Short mmCIF file of C-alpha atoms and ligand atoms in Angstrom, two decimals:
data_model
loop_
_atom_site.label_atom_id
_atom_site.label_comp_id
_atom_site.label_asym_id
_atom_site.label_seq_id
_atom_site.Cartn_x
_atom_site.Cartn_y
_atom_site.Cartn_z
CA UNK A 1 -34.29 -134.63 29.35
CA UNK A 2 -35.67 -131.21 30.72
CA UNK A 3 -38.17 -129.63 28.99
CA UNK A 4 -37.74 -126.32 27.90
CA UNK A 5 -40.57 -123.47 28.36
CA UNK A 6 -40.35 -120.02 26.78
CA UNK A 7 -42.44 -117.80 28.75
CA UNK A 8 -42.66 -114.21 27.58
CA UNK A 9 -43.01 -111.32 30.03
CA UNK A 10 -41.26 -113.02 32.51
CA UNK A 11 -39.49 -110.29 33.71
CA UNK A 12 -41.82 -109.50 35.63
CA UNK A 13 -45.35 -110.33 37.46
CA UNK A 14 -46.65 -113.40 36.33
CA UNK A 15 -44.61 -114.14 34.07
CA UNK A 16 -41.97 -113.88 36.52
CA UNK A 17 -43.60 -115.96 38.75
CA UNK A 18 -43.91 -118.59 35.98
CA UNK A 19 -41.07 -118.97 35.48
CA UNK A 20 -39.26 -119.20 38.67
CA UNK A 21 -42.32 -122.08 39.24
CA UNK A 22 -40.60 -123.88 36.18
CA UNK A 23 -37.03 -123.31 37.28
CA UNK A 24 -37.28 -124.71 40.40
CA UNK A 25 -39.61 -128.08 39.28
CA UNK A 26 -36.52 -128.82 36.72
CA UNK A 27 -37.67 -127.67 33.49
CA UNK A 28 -35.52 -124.89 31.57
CA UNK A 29 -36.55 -121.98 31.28
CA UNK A 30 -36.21 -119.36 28.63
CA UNK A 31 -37.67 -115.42 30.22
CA UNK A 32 -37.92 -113.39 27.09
CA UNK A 33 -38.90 -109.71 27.66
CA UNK A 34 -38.80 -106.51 26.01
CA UNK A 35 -37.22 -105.55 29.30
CA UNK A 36 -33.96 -107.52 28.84
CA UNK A 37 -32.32 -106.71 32.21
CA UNK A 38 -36.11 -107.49 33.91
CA UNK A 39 -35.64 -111.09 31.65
CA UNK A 40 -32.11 -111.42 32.93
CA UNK A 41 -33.06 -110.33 36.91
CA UNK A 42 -35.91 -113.13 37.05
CA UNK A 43 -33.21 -115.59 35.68
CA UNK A 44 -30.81 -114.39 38.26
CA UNK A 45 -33.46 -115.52 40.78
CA UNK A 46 -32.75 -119.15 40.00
CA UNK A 47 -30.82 -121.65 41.66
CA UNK A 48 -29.04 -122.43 38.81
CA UNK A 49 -29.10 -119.25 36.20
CA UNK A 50 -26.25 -120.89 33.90
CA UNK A 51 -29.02 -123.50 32.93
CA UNK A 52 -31.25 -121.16 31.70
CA UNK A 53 -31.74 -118.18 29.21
CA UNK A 54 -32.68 -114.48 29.21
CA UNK A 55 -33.91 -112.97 25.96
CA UNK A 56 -34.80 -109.33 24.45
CA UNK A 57 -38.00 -109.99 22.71
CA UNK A 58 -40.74 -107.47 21.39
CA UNK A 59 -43.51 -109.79 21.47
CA UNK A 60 -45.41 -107.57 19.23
CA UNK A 61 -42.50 -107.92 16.50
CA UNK A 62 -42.33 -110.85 13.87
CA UNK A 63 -38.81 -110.08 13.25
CA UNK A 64 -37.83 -109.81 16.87
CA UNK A 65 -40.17 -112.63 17.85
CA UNK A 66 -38.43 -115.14 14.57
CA UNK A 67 -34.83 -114.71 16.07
CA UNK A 68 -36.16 -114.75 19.87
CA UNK A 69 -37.42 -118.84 18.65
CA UNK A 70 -34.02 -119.28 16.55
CA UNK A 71 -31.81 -118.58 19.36
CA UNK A 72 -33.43 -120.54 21.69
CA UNK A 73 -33.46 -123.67 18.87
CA UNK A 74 -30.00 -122.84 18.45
CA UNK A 75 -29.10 -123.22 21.97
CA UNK A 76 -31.59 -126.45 22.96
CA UNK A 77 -32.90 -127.85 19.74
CA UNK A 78 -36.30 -128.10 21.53
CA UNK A 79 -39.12 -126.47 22.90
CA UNK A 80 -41.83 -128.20 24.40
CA UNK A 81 -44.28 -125.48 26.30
CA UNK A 82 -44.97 -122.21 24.60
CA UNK A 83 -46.62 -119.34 27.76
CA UNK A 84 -48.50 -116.50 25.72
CA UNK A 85 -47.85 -114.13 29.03
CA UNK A 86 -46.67 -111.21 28.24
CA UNK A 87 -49.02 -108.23 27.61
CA UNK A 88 -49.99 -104.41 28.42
CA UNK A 89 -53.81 -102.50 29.36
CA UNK A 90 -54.74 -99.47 28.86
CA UNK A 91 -57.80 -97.99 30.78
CA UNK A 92 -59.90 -95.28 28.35
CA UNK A 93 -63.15 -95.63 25.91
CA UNK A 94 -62.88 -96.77 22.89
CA UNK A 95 -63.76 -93.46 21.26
CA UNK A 96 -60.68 -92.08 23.01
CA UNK A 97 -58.67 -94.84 22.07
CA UNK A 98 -55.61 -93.58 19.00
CA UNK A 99 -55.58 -95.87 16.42
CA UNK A 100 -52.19 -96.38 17.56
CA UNK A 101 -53.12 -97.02 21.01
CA UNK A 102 -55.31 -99.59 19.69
CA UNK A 103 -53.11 -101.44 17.44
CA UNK A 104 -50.12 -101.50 19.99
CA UNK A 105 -52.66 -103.24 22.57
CA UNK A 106 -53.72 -105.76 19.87
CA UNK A 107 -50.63 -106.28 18.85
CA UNK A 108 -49.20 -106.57 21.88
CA UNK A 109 -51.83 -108.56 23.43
CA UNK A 110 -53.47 -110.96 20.43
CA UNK A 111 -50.95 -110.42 17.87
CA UNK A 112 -48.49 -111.97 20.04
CA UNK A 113 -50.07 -114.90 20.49
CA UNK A 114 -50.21 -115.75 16.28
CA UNK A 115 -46.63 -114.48 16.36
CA UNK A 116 -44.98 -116.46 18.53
CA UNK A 117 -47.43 -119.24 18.16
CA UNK A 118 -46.07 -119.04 14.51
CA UNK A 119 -42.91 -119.12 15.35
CA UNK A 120 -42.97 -122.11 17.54
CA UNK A 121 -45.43 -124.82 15.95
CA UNK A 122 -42.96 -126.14 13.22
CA UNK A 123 -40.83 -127.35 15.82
CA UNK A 124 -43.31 -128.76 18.43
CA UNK A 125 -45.13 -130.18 15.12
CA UNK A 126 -41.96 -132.06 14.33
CA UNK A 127 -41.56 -132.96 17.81
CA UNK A 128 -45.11 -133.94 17.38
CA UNK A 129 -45.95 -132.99 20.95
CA UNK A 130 -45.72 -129.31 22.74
CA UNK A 131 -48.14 -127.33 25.38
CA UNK A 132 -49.04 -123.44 24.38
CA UNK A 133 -50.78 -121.30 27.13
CA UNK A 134 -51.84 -118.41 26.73
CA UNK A 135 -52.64 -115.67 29.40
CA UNK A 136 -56.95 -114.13 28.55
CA UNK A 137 -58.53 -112.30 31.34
CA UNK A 138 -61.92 -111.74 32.97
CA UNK A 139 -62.37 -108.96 30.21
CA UNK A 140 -62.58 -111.76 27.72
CA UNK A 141 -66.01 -112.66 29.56
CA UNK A 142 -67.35 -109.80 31.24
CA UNK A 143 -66.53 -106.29 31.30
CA UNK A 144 -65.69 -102.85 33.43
CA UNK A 145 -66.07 -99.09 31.76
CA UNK A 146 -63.52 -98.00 29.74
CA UNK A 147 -61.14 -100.57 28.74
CA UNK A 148 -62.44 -101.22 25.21
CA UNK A 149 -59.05 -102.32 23.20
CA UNK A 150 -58.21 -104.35 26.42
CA UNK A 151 -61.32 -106.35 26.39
CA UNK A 152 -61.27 -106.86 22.55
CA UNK A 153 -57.54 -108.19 22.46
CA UNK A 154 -58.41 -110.98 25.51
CA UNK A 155 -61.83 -111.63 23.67
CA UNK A 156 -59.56 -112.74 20.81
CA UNK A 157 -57.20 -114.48 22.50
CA UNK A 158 -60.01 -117.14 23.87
CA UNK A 159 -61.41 -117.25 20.69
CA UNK A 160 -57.69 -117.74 19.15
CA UNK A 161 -57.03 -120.41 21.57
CA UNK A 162 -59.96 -122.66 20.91
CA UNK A 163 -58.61 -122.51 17.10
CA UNK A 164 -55.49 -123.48 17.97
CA UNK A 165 -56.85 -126.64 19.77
CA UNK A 166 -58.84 -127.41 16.93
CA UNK A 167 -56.20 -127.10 14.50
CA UNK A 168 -53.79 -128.43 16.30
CA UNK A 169 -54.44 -131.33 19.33
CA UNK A 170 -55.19 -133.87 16.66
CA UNK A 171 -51.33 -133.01 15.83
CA UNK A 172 -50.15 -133.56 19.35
CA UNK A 173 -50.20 -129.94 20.65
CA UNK A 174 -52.72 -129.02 23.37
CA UNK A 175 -53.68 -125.16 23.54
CA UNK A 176 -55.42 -123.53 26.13
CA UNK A 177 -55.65 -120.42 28.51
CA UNK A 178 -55.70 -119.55 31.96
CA UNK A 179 -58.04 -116.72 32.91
CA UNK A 180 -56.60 -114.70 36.26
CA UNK A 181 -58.65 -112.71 39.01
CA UNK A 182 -56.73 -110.07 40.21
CA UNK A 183 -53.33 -110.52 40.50
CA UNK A 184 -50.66 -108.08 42.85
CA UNK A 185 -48.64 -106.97 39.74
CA UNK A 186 -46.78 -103.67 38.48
CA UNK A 187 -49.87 -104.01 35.84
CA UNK A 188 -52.80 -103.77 38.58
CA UNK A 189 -50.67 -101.78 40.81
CA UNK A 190 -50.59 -98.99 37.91
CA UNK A 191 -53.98 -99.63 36.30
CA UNK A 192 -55.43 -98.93 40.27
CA UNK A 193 -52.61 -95.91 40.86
CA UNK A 194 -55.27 -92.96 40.88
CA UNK A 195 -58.23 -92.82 43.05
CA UNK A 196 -58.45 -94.00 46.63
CA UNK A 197 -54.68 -95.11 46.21
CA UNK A 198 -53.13 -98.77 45.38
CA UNK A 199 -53.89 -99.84 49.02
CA UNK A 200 -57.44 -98.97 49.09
CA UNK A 201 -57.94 -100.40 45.81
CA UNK A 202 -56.16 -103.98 46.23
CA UNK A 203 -58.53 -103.81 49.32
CA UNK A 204 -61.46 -103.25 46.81
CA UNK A 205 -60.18 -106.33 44.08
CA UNK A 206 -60.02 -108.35 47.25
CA UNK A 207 -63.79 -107.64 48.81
CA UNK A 208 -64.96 -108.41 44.90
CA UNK A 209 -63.08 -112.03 44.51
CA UNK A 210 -65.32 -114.47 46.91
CA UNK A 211 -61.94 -115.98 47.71
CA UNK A 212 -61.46 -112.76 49.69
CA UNK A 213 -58.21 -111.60 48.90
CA UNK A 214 -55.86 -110.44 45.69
CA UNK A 215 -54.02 -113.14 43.96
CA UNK A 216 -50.07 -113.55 43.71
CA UNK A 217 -48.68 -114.34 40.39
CA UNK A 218 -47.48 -118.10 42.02
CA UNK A 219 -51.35 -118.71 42.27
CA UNK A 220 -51.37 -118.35 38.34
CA UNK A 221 -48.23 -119.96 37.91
CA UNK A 222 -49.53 -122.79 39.64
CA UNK A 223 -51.90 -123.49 37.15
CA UNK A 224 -49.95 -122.75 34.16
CA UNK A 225 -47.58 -125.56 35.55
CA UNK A 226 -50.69 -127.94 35.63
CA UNK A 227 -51.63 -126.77 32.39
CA UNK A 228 -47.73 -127.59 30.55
CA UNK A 229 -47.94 -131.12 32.26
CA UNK A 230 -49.24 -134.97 31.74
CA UNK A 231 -51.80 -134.22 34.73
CA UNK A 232 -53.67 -131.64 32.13
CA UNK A 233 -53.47 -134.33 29.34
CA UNK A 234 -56.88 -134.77 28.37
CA UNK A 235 -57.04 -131.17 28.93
CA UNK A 236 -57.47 -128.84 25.07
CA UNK A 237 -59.16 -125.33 24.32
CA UNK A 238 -60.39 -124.76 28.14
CA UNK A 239 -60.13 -121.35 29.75
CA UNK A 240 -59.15 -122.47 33.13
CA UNK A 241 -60.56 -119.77 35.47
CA UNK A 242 -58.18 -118.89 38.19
CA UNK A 243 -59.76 -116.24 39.71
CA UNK A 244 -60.99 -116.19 42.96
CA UNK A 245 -64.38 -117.09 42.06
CA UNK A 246 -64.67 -113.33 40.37
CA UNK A 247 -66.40 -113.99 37.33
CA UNK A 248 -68.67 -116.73 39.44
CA UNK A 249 -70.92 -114.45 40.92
CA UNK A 250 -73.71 -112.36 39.64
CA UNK A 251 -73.73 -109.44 41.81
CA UNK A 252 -70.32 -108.19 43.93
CA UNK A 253 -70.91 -108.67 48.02
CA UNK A 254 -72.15 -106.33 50.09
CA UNK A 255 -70.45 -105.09 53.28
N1 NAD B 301 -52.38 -108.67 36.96
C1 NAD B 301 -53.65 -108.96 36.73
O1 NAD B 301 -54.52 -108.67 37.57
C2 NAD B 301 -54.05 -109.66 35.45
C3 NAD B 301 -55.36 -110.14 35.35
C4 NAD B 301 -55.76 -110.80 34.19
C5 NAD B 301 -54.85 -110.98 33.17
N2 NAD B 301 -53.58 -110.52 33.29
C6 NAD B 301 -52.66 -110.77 32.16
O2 NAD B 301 -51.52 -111.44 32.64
C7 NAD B 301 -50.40 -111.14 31.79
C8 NAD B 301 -49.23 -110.69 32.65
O3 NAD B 301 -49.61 -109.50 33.33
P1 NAD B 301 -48.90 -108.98 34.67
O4 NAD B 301 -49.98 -108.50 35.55
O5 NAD B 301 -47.92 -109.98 35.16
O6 NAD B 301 -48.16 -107.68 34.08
P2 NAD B 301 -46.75 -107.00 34.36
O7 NAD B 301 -46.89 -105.62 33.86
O8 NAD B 301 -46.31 -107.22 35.77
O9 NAD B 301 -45.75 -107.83 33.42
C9 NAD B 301 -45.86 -107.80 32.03
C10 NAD B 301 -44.49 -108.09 31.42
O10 NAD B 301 -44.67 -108.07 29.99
C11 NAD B 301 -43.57 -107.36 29.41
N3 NAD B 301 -43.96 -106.82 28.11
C12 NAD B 301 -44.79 -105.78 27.85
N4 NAD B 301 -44.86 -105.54 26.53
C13 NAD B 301 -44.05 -106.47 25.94
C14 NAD B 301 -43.67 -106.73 24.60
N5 NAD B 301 -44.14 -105.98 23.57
N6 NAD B 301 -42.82 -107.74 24.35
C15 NAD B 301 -42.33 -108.50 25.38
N7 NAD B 301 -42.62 -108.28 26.66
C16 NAD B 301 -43.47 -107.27 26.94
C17 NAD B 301 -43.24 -106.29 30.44
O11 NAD B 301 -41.91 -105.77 30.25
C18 NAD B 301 -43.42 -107.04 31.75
O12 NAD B 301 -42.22 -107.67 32.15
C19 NAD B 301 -50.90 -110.08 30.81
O13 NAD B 301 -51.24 -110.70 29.59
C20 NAD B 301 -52.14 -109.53 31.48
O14 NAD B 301 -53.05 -108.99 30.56
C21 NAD B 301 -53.15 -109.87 34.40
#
């Protein structure tokens, strides 16, 4: 039996990379997106896109998130690893933040992880065994300027995802995130788009990562893999650090 994974945002990025990692290890592999035709494109990438499933989802929805789960119950009767991916960043200070700014990056970014969380326990707690990752960032730890309702939304989701192992390992379900560096995505790529210009500024993420370079969403994917599997076992409410050493150092290099 395969398992099945829903990742959301895999339309595109790291998501994306996710789950083509899953596809071609043999699990199935449901890309839900608010971008339905980005969803159906990373399916298409697949060597066998009949086995698996492309899904509209607004991950910041309950009602969109509820029949997202459904269909895919409907269609396997299981799901056994739940990726928290998907998610959106806007650069400005908090004071210049809209309220509505602020609650679409929460909700987009924290409230998606109790919403499809939600959604998805009763059936991995009657399967009595399921994996749920979920995607923080460096900004959960440490901080630049200007990126307050960023920061606060990954803040929460460590903070959410040591709950969830609490409340939930005991029960057979092992939470935990994965904390990326870097990573070549449309999100960097437009979060970096001003300035000295994307090249110059990838050049900059990769002088500030000891590793020495930017990562590629397989690099996360990699680890999320690990993370969904019996190798990560003993493995509950760790933020797995996957990023180039970045948060590692005190000061950044100098030339
Ligand atoms: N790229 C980086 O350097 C980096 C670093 C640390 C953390 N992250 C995190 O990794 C995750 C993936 O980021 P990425 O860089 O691959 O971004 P990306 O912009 O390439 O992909 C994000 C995907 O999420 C989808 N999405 C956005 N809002 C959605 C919604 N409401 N419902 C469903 N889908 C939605 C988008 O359509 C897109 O396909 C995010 O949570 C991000 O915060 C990224």
């Amino acid at each position: 039996m395969t398992r099945v994974i829903i990742i959301t945002g895999a339309g595109s990025g790291i998501g994306q990379g996710t789950a083509l990692t899953f596809a071609e290890r043999g699990d199935t592999v449901v890309a839900a997106d608010i971008d339905v035709t980005a969803a159906q494109h990373t399916i298409s990438r697949t060597s066998e896109p009949t086995a698996h499933m492309a899904v509209h989802c607004d991950v910041s929805d309950e009602l969109s998130v509820q029949q997202m789960v459904a269909s895919v119950r409907a269609r396997y009767g299981r799901i056994d690893v739940l990726v928290n991916n998907a998610g959106i960043l806007i650069s400005k200070p908090l004071h210049l933040t809209s309220w509505s700014e602020w609650q679409r990056i929460l909700n987009t970014n924290l409230g998606s992880v109790y919403l499809c969380s939600a959604a998805v326990l009763p059936t991995m707690l009657k399967q009595q065994t399921g994996a749920i990752i979920n995607i923080a960032s460096p900004h959960s730890f440490a901080t630049t300027t200007n990126i307050a309702a960023y920061a606060a939304s990954k803040g929460g989701v460590v903070a959410l995802t040591r709950q969830m192992a609490m409340d939930y390992g005991r029960l057979g379900i092992r939470t935990n995130c994965v904390v990326p560096g870097a990573i070549d995505t449309a999100m960097l790529r437009s979060d970096i788009a001003h300035g000295d210009g994307v090249e110059a500024s990838l050049a900059g993420w990769a002088r500030v990562q000891p590793i020495g370079r930017v990562g590629q969403p397989a690099d996360i994917a990699n680890v999320i893999y690990w993370l969904a599997g019996p190798d990560a076992a003993f493995v509950l409410g760790a933020a797995i650090h996957a990023d180039g050493g970045m948060l590692a150092q005190l000061t950044p290099p100098t030339e």
